[in-house]
């Protein structure tokens, strides 16, 4: 065999797996056809966060007046933002490549296709490997409506020549909600069209309600219970017909309607690797596919499509196969954030999924900054506590710094902290975070008609 391990895909999952396996002494090859670092670094988490920051600066410039600054907001230069973002992304690309070289992995800038269960065609070269890892990620999808090709997807949103003046974003998952904050914050008339009564299905209801209110406060125009019917070109603009029989004239329609695994062209059948009807590669608890020496990690499995999960999976597979440290990745209590404006941080179960008898603690307040800035921005914090064991089962927050705060609290939840542990922790004053350790009044009990609110 040419390699002990060949990794297909140089994104978060693949790079981590290749690097760690090579560090354990394995002979490793890795192929990437598009860009090192994959979705997260190039057309996902990282550039998205820079764009959210850009939008927040505009809002902060408005808020500064309350603190005595005679600062005029001025106009935003989209081109300068994209150029700065691109410069940083290419620096990160370089780091990813360097890490692989330093670890001693052989790097192929090419597409890989299975010839048989141990043989790959990598850019025309025939390569054999003892073990193979599929880490090809996913891609954004459009809805099948007439004119769908006239809409953009998140891949495109990072390279637009200009900021649209009017944009309709379809969906209300992570991507839709985050880009609504970006475009509205940068001055676009922003419509959010979604089929649920509230955005972010699956998240805590109190958060969803407050997010909808806060988005409206940021001038996002919400269209709940609505689906798109068709898109037509109107000169350079787009005419979007909606299920409520209304029509929106915008410059751009953006599908943020989910992602699908990248399996096309891999020829998985030749290797005996089975997939779900969605294309997601089927894996067991060790991330092994139906071909036991072939593994799949990250978004291509469509288990929990988050970068830190993908890197953890890559690391675990490398340690298990080559580091003499067999282990699995637990998908329980994975913390996550939505970089909406303001953002959300959450870990553990929601009130809707909490067992009957769970105690709910909720607080809503205007953060200190906005007592003076004048902005109608609020923070919501919520704990879901087991009624029997007193363990904190869920921590949910919407408000400034929520992702930073909840990352720390996730450690407590994973460690099995109780509400009593939270209560005996001294707060850091004055912060928003201290509210999590001073939540004394129970708001309600799951399954009981009671309100101490
Ligand atoms: P999501 O699955 O989060 O959301 C898809 C959205 O599209 C939902 O609002 C969904 O509605 C809607 N939708 C799907 N099908 C239809 C349909 N036929 N008609 C109308 N609406 C439809 O996908 P995203 O594209 O936002 O993101 C993909 C994944 O990427 C996320 O799940 C997440 O795992 C990851 N991600 C993580 C981020 C982070 O960690 N901050 C940031 C961005 C992405 P409904 O709810 O009704 O199904």
PDB file of C-alpha atoms in Angstrom, residues 169-391:
ATOM      1  CA  UNK A 169     -33.275  35.358   2.621  1.00  0.00           C
ATOM      2  CA  UNK A 170     -35.166  32.072   2.559  1.00  0.00           C
ATOM      3  CA  UNK A 171     -35.047  29.828   5.632  1.00  0.00           C
ATOM      4  CA  UNK A 172     -34.573  30.520   9.324  1.00  0.00           C
ATOM      5  CA  UNK A 173     -31.793  28.135  10.334  1.00  0.00           C
ATOM      6  CA  UNK A 174     -28.293  29.147  11.370  1.00  0.00           C
ATOM      7  CA  UNK A 175     -27.235  30.538   8.002  1.00  0.00           C
ATOM      8  CA  UNK A 176     -30.427  32.511   7.308  1.00  0.00           C
ATOM      9  CA  UNK A 177     -30.499  34.149  10.711  1.00  0.00           C
ATOM     10  CA  UNK A 178     -26.787  34.985  10.687  1.00  0.00           C
ATOM     11  CA  UNK A 179     -26.850  36.539   7.223  1.00  0.00           C
ATOM     12  CA  UNK A 180     -30.026  38.476   8.033  1.00  0.00           C
ATOM     13  CA  UNK A 181     -28.030  40.176  10.801  1.00  0.00           C
ATOM     14  CA  UNK A 182     -25.123  40.832   8.434  1.00  0.00           C
ATOM     15  CA  UNK A 183     -27.100  42.316   5.558  1.00  0.00           C
ATOM     16  CA  UNK A 184     -29.481  44.349   7.745  1.00  0.00           C
ATOM     17  CA  UNK A 185     -26.523  45.621   9.772  1.00  0.00           C
ATOM     18  CA  UNK A 186     -24.717  46.706   6.608  1.00  0.00           C
ATOM     19  CA  UNK A 187     -27.740  48.659   5.452  1.00  0.00           C
ATOM     20  CA  UNK A 188     -29.641  46.326   3.127  1.00  0.00           C
ATOM     21  CA  UNK A 189     -33.428  46.108   3.225  1.00  0.00           C
ATOM     22  CA  UNK A 190     -33.538  42.528   4.503  1.00  0.00           C
ATOM     23  CA  UNK A 191     -36.473  40.134   4.342  1.00  0.00           C
ATOM     24  CA  UNK A 192     -36.469  36.768   6.130  1.00  0.00           C
ATOM     25  CA  UNK A 193     -38.932  34.273   4.670  1.00  0.00           C
ATOM     26  CA  UNK A 194     -39.572  31.110   6.666  1.00  0.00           C
ATOM     27  CA  UNK A 195     -42.209  28.434   7.010  1.00  0.00           C
ATOM     28  CA  UNK A 196     -42.283  28.267  10.829  1.00  0.00           C
ATOM     29  CA  UNK A 197     -44.052  30.731  13.133  1.00  0.00           C
ATOM     30  CA  UNK A 198     -40.650  31.557  14.689  1.00  0.00           C
ATOM     31  CA  UNK A 199     -37.062  31.333  13.412  1.00  0.00           C
ATOM     32  CA  UNK A 200     -34.553  28.634  14.436  1.00  0.00           C
ATOM     33  CA  UNK A 201     -36.712  25.537  14.766  1.00  0.00           C
ATOM     34  CA  UNK A 202     -35.261  23.214  17.414  1.00  0.00           C
ATOM     35  CA  UNK A 203     -33.910  25.998  19.629  1.00  0.00           C
ATOM     36  CA  UNK A 204     -35.494  27.006  22.934  1.00  0.00           C
ATOM     37  CA  UNK A 205     -38.885  28.701  22.400  1.00  0.00           C
ATOM     38  CA  UNK A 206     -38.136  31.692  24.640  1.00  0.00           C
ATOM     39  CA  UNK A 207     -34.951  32.333  22.643  1.00  0.00           C
ATOM     40  CA  UNK A 208     -36.785  32.003  19.340  1.00  0.00           C
ATOM     41  CA  UNK A 209     -39.433  34.499  20.383  1.00  0.00           C
ATOM     42  CA  UNK A 210     -36.913  37.008  21.622  1.00  0.00           C
ATOM     43  CA  UNK A 211     -34.719  36.539  18.545  1.00  0.00           C
ATOM     44  CA  UNK A 212     -37.683  37.389  16.319  1.00  0.00           C
ATOM     45  CA  UNK A 213     -38.287  40.574  18.346  1.00  0.00           C
ATOM     46  CA  UNK A 214     -34.628  41.563  18.295  1.00  0.00           C
ATOM     47  CA  UNK A 215     -34.297  40.958  14.564  1.00  0.00           C
ATOM     48  CA  UNK A 216     -37.252  43.245  13.974  1.00  0.00           C
ATOM     49  CA  UNK A 217     -35.511  45.791  16.187  1.00  0.00           C
ATOM     50  CA  UNK A 218     -32.569  45.520  13.763  1.00  0.00           C
ATOM     51  CA  UNK A 219     -34.951  46.292  10.881  1.00  0.00           C
ATOM     52  CA  UNK A 220     -35.109  42.737   9.498  1.00  0.00           C
ATOM     53  CA  UNK A 221     -38.549  42.317   7.905  1.00  0.00           C
ATOM     54  CA  UNK A 222     -39.931  38.948   9.028  1.00  0.00           C
ATOM     55  CA  UNK A 223     -42.258  36.809   6.903  1.00  0.00           C
ATOM     56  CA  UNK A 224     -43.204  33.863   9.168  1.00  0.00           C
ATOM     57  CA  UNK A 225     -45.415  30.981   8.006  1.00  0.00           C
ATOM     58  CA  UNK A 226     -44.423  31.773   4.434  1.00  0.00           C
ATOM     59  CA  UNK A 227     -42.701  29.801   1.683  1.00  0.00           C
ATOM     60  CA  UNK A 228     -41.331  30.987  -1.640  1.00  0.00           C
ATOM     61  CA  UNK A 229     -43.210  29.979  -4.781  1.00  0.00           C
ATOM     62  CA  UNK A 230     -41.068  31.247  -7.670  1.00  0.00           C
ATOM     63  CA  UNK A 231     -38.319  33.675  -8.632  1.00  0.00           C
ATOM     64  CA  UNK A 232     -38.322  35.757 -11.789  1.00  0.00           C
ATOM     65  CA  UNK A 233     -35.674  38.078 -13.185  1.00  0.00           C
ATOM     66  CA  UNK A 234     -36.808  41.712 -13.465  1.00  0.00           C
ATOM     67  CA  UNK A 235     -33.902  43.507 -15.143  1.00  0.00           C
ATOM     68  CA  UNK A 236     -31.040  43.174 -12.662  1.00  0.00           C
ATOM     69  CA  UNK A 237     -33.511  42.549  -9.835  1.00  0.00           C
ATOM     70  CA  UNK A 238     -35.519  39.559  -8.690  1.00  0.00           C
ATOM     71  CA  UNK A 239     -39.265  39.204  -8.221  1.00  0.00           C
ATOM     72  CA  UNK A 240     -40.040  36.664  -5.510  1.00  0.00           C
ATOM     73  CA  UNK A 241     -43.561  35.262  -5.329  1.00  0.00           C
ATOM     74  CA  UNK A 242     -44.613  34.032  -1.872  1.00  0.00           C
ATOM     75  CA  UNK A 243     -47.180  31.522  -0.620  1.00  0.00           C
ATOM     76  CA  UNK A 244     -49.335  34.308   0.865  1.00  0.00           C
ATOM     77  CA  UNK A 245     -49.797  35.560  -2.741  1.00  0.00           C
ATOM     78  CA  UNK A 246     -47.627  38.620  -2.124  1.00  0.00           C
ATOM     79  CA  UNK A 247     -44.633  39.542  -4.277  1.00  0.00           C
ATOM     80  CA  UNK A 248     -41.291  40.950  -3.161  1.00  0.00           C
ATOM     81  CA  UNK A 249     -39.074  42.985  -5.471  1.00  0.00           C
ATOM     82  CA  UNK A 250     -35.468  42.645  -4.347  1.00  0.00           C
ATOM     83  CA  UNK A 251     -31.936  42.680  -5.783  1.00  0.00           C
ATOM     84  CA  UNK A 252     -31.058  39.245  -4.532  1.00  0.00           C
ATOM     85  CA  UNK A 253     -32.678  36.061  -3.256  1.00  0.00           C
ATOM     86  CA  UNK A 254     -30.549  33.962  -0.911  1.00  0.00           C
ATOM     87  CA  UNK A 255     -31.373  30.303  -0.243  1.00  0.00           C
ATOM     88  CA  UNK A 256     -30.321  29.324   3.277  1.00  0.00           C
ATOM     89  CA  UNK A 257     -32.373  26.180   3.189  1.00  0.00           C
ATOM     90  CA  UNK A 258     -29.998  23.505   4.386  1.00  0.00           C
ATOM     91  CA  UNK A 259     -26.939  21.630   3.213  1.00  0.00           C
ATOM     92  CA  UNK A 260     -26.341  18.242   1.590  1.00  0.00           C
ATOM     93  CA  UNK A 261     -23.347  15.868   1.872  1.00  0.00           C
ATOM     94  CA  UNK A 262     -20.648  15.974  -0.827  1.00  0.00           C
ATOM     95  CA  UNK A 263     -20.640  12.448  -2.220  1.00  0.00           C
ATOM     96  CA  UNK A 264     -21.127  13.028  -5.954  1.00  0.00           C
ATOM     97  CA  UNK A 265     -18.207  11.701  -7.986  1.00  0.00           C
ATOM     98  CA  UNK A 266     -16.645   9.710  -5.116  1.00  0.00           C
ATOM     99  CA  UNK A 267     -17.846   6.407  -6.607  1.00  0.00           C
ATOM    100  CA  UNK A 268     -18.638   5.098  -3.128  1.00  0.00           C
ATOM    101  CA  UNK A 269     -20.369   2.026  -4.566  1.00  0.00           C
ATOM    102  CA  UNK A 270     -16.997   0.772  -5.864  1.00  0.00           C
ATOM    103  CA  UNK A 271     -15.766   0.703  -2.273  1.00  0.00           C
ATOM    104  CA  UNK A 272     -18.915  -0.792  -0.755  1.00  0.00           C
ATOM    105  CA  UNK A 273     -19.657   2.374   1.241  1.00  0.00           C
ATOM    106  CA  UNK A 274     -23.371   2.772   1.917  1.00  0.00           C
ATOM    107  CA  UNK A 275     -25.237   6.079   2.112  1.00  0.00           C
ATOM    108  CA  UNK A 276     -28.655   7.288   3.277  1.00  0.00           C
ATOM    109  CA  UNK A 277     -31.115   8.534   0.629  1.00  0.00           C
ATOM    110  CA  UNK A 278     -29.859  12.072   1.416  1.00  0.00           C
ATOM    111  CA  UNK A 279     -26.349  10.990   0.390  1.00  0.00           C
ATOM    112  CA  UNK A 280     -25.036  11.071   3.978  1.00  0.00           C
ATOM    113  CA  UNK A 281     -22.452   8.352   4.550  1.00  0.00           C
ATOM    114  CA  UNK A 282     -23.715   5.818   7.106  1.00  0.00           C
ATOM    115  CA  UNK A 283     -21.311   5.302  10.010  1.00  0.00           C
ATOM    116  CA  UNK A 284     -21.269   3.350  13.275  1.00  0.00           C
ATOM    117  CA  UNK A 285     -20.274   4.698  16.706  1.00  0.00           C
ATOM    118  CA  UNK A 286     -16.593   4.488  15.682  1.00  0.00           C
ATOM    119  CA  UNK A 287     -17.324   6.448  12.489  1.00  0.00           C
ATOM    120  CA  UNK A 288     -16.588   3.332  10.396  1.00  0.00           C
ATOM    121  CA  UNK A 289     -18.657   2.968   7.221  1.00  0.00           C
ATOM    122  CA  UNK A 290     -20.157  -0.234   5.832  1.00  0.00           C
ATOM    123  CA  UNK A 291     -16.620  -0.962   4.529  1.00  0.00           C
ATOM    124  CA  UNK A 292     -14.847  -1.478   7.889  1.00  0.00           C
ATOM    125  CA  UNK A 293     -11.478   0.026   6.874  1.00  0.00           C
ATOM    126  CA  UNK A 294     -13.150   3.174   5.473  1.00  0.00           C
ATOM    127  CA  UNK A 295     -14.283   5.914   7.865  1.00  0.00           C
ATOM    128  CA  UNK A 296     -16.365   9.058   7.392  1.00  0.00           C
ATOM    129  CA  UNK A 297     -16.121  12.207   9.514  1.00  0.00           C
ATOM    130  CA  UNK A 298     -17.623  15.699   9.549  1.00  0.00           C
ATOM    131  CA  UNK A 299     -20.556  17.021   7.525  1.00  0.00           C
ATOM    132  CA  UNK A 300     -20.496  14.166   4.985  1.00  0.00           C
ATOM    133  CA  UNK A 301     -22.129  12.019   7.705  1.00  0.00           C
ATOM    134  CA  UNK A 302     -24.781  14.704   8.367  1.00  0.00           C
ATOM    135  CA  UNK A 303     -24.832  13.830  12.084  1.00  0.00           C
ATOM    136  CA  UNK A 304     -24.156  17.190  13.720  1.00  0.00           C
ATOM    137  CA  UNK A 305     -22.790  19.670  11.217  1.00  0.00           C
ATOM    138  CA  UNK A 306     -20.525  21.786  13.364  1.00  0.00           C
ATOM    139  CA  UNK A 307     -16.809  22.423  12.846  1.00  0.00           C
ATOM    140  CA  UNK A 308     -15.676  21.497  16.373  1.00  0.00           C
ATOM    141  CA  UNK A 309     -17.569  18.206  16.074  1.00  0.00           C
ATOM    142  CA  UNK A 310     -15.805  17.517  12.769  1.00  0.00           C
ATOM    143  CA  UNK A 311     -12.352  18.221  14.207  1.00  0.00           C
ATOM    144  CA  UNK A 312     -13.113  16.112  17.297  1.00  0.00           C
ATOM    145  CA  UNK A 313     -14.156  13.237  15.018  1.00  0.00           C
ATOM    146  CA  UNK A 314     -11.004  13.544  12.903  1.00  0.00           C
ATOM    147  CA  UNK A 315      -8.851  13.535  16.016  1.00  0.00           C
ATOM    148  CA  UNK A 316     -10.667  10.544  17.540  1.00  0.00           C
ATOM    149  CA  UNK A 317     -10.350   8.448  14.364  1.00  0.00           C
ATOM    150  CA  UNK A 318      -6.618   9.222  14.095  1.00  0.00           C
ATOM    151  CA  UNK A 319      -6.022   8.414  17.786  1.00  0.00           C
ATOM    152  CA  UNK A 320      -8.055   5.226  17.537  1.00  0.00           C
ATOM    153  CA  UNK A 321      -6.353   3.915  14.407  1.00  0.00           C
ATOM    154  CA  UNK A 322      -2.772   5.032  14.924  1.00  0.00           C
ATOM    155  CA  UNK A 323      -2.348   6.435  18.449  1.00  0.00           C
ATOM    156  CA  UNK A 324      -3.301   3.387  20.479  1.00  0.00           C
ATOM    157  CA  UNK A 325      -5.978   5.560  22.158  1.00  0.00           C
ATOM    158  CA  UNK A 326      -9.310   4.163  20.983  1.00  0.00           C
ATOM    159  CA  UNK A 327     -12.154   6.560  21.699  1.00  0.00           C
ATOM    160  CA  UNK A 328     -15.483   7.806  20.451  1.00  0.00           C
ATOM    161  CA  UNK A 329     -16.894  11.317  20.206  1.00  0.00           C
ATOM    162  CA  UNK A 330     -19.992  11.969  22.300  1.00  0.00           C
ATOM    163  CA  UNK A 331     -22.607  14.076  20.566  1.00  0.00           C
ATOM    164  CA  UNK A 332     -24.438  14.661  23.859  1.00  0.00           C
ATOM    165  CA  UNK A 333     -24.388  18.194  25.217  1.00  0.00           C
ATOM    166  CA  UNK A 334     -22.536  19.726  22.266  1.00  0.00           C
ATOM    167  CA  UNK A 335     -22.617  23.484  22.823  1.00  0.00           C
ATOM    168  CA  UNK A 336     -23.470  25.636  19.833  1.00  0.00           C
ATOM    169  CA  UNK A 337     -23.817  29.285  18.914  1.00  0.00           C
ATOM    170  CA  UNK A 338     -25.758  31.217  16.340  1.00  0.00           C
ATOM    171  CA  UNK A 339     -24.024  34.459  15.399  1.00  0.00           C
ATOM    172  CA  UNK A 340     -27.225  36.361  14.970  1.00  0.00           C
ATOM    173  CA  UNK A 341     -27.355  39.968  16.200  1.00  0.00           C
ATOM    174  CA  UNK A 342     -27.475  39.630  19.154  1.00  0.00           C
ATOM    175  CA  UNK A 343     -26.033  36.114  19.250  1.00  0.00           C
ATOM    176  CA  UNK A 344     -27.244  32.897  20.835  1.00  0.00           C
ATOM    177  CA  UNK A 345     -25.293  30.380  22.874  1.00  0.00           C
ATOM    178  CA  UNK A 346     -26.827  27.122  23.984  1.00  0.00           C
ATOM    179  CA  UNK A 347     -25.908  23.767  25.500  1.00  0.00           C
ATOM    180  CA  UNK A 348     -28.017  20.852  26.667  1.00  0.00           C
ATOM    181  CA  UNK A 349     -31.728  20.287  26.419  1.00  0.00           C
ATOM    182  CA  UNK A 350     -34.440  22.835  25.791  1.00  0.00           C
ATOM    183  CA  UNK A 351     -37.484  23.320  28.017  1.00  0.00           C
ATOM    184  CA  UNK A 352     -39.566  21.608  25.317  1.00  0.00           C
ATOM    185  CA  UNK A 353     -37.479  18.434  25.690  1.00  0.00           C
ATOM    186  CA  UNK A 354     -37.035  18.598  29.469  1.00  0.00           C
ATOM    187  CA  UNK A 355     -38.576  15.851  31.620  1.00  0.00           C
ATOM    188  CA  UNK A 356     -41.778  16.695  33.481  1.00  0.00           C
ATOM    189  CA  UNK A 357     -40.872  18.248  36.830  1.00  0.00           C
ATOM    190  CA  UNK A 358     -37.780  20.079  35.498  1.00  0.00           C
ATOM    191  CA  UNK A 359     -37.326  23.509  37.021  1.00  0.00           C
ATOM    192  CA  UNK A 360     -37.066  26.474  34.664  1.00  0.00           C
ATOM    193  CA  UNK A 361     -35.269  29.694  35.557  1.00  0.00           C
ATOM    194  CA  UNK A 362     -35.547  32.618  33.140  1.00  0.00           C
ATOM    195  CA  UNK A 363     -34.324  36.182  33.286  1.00  0.00           C
ATOM    196  CA  UNK A 364     -34.701  38.944  30.702  1.00  0.00           C
ATOM    197  CA  UNK A 365     -33.020  42.294  31.064  1.00  0.00           C
ATOM    198  CA  UNK A 366     -31.577  45.226  29.179  1.00  0.00           C
ATOM    199  CA  UNK A 367     -27.777  44.929  29.406  1.00  0.00           C
ATOM    200  CA  UNK A 368     -25.834  47.728  31.072  1.00  0.00           C
ATOM    201  CA  UNK A 369     -24.465  49.064  27.788  1.00  0.00           C
ATOM    202  CA  UNK A 370     -27.918  49.700  26.385  1.00  0.00           C
ATOM    203  CA  UNK A 371     -29.189  51.496  29.460  1.00  0.00           C
ATOM    204  CA  UNK A 372     -27.012  54.317  28.123  1.00  0.00           C
ATOM    205  CA  UNK A 373     -26.797  53.606  24.389  1.00  0.00           C
ATOM    206  CA  UNK A 374     -30.562  53.868  24.091  1.00  0.00           C
ATOM    207  CA  UNK A 375     -30.764  50.765  21.901  1.00  0.00           C
ATOM    208  CA  UNK A 376     -33.750  48.534  22.649  1.00  0.00           C
ATOM    209  CA  UNK A 377     -31.624  45.420  22.937  1.00  0.00           C
ATOM    210  CA  UNK A 378     -32.310  42.745  25.524  1.00  0.00           C
ATOM    211  CA  UNK A 379     -30.638  39.670  26.941  1.00  0.00           C
ATOM    212  CA  UNK A 380     -32.371  36.439  27.854  1.00  0.00           C
ATOM    213  CA  UNK A 381     -30.875  33.707  30.016  1.00  0.00           C
ATOM    214  CA  UNK A 382     -32.427  30.429  30.899  1.00  0.00           C
ATOM    215  CA  UNK A 383     -31.522  27.352  32.922  1.00  0.00           C
ATOM    216  CA  UNK A 384     -33.283  24.000  32.683  1.00  0.00           C
ATOM    217  CA  UNK A 385     -32.707  22.063  35.915  1.00  0.00           C
ATOM    218  CA  UNK A 386     -33.591  18.437  36.644  1.00  0.00           C
ATOM    219  CA  UNK A 387     -36.361  18.373  39.250  1.00  0.00           C
ATOM    220  CA  UNK A 388     -34.959  15.255  40.934  1.00  0.00           C
ATOM    221  CA  UNK A 389     -31.154  15.421  40.697  1.00  0.00           C
ATOM    222  CA  UNK A 390     -30.827  19.240  40.601  1.00  0.00           C
ATOM    223  CA  UNK A 391     -28.421  18.844  37.634  1.00  0.00           C
TER     224      UNK A 391
END
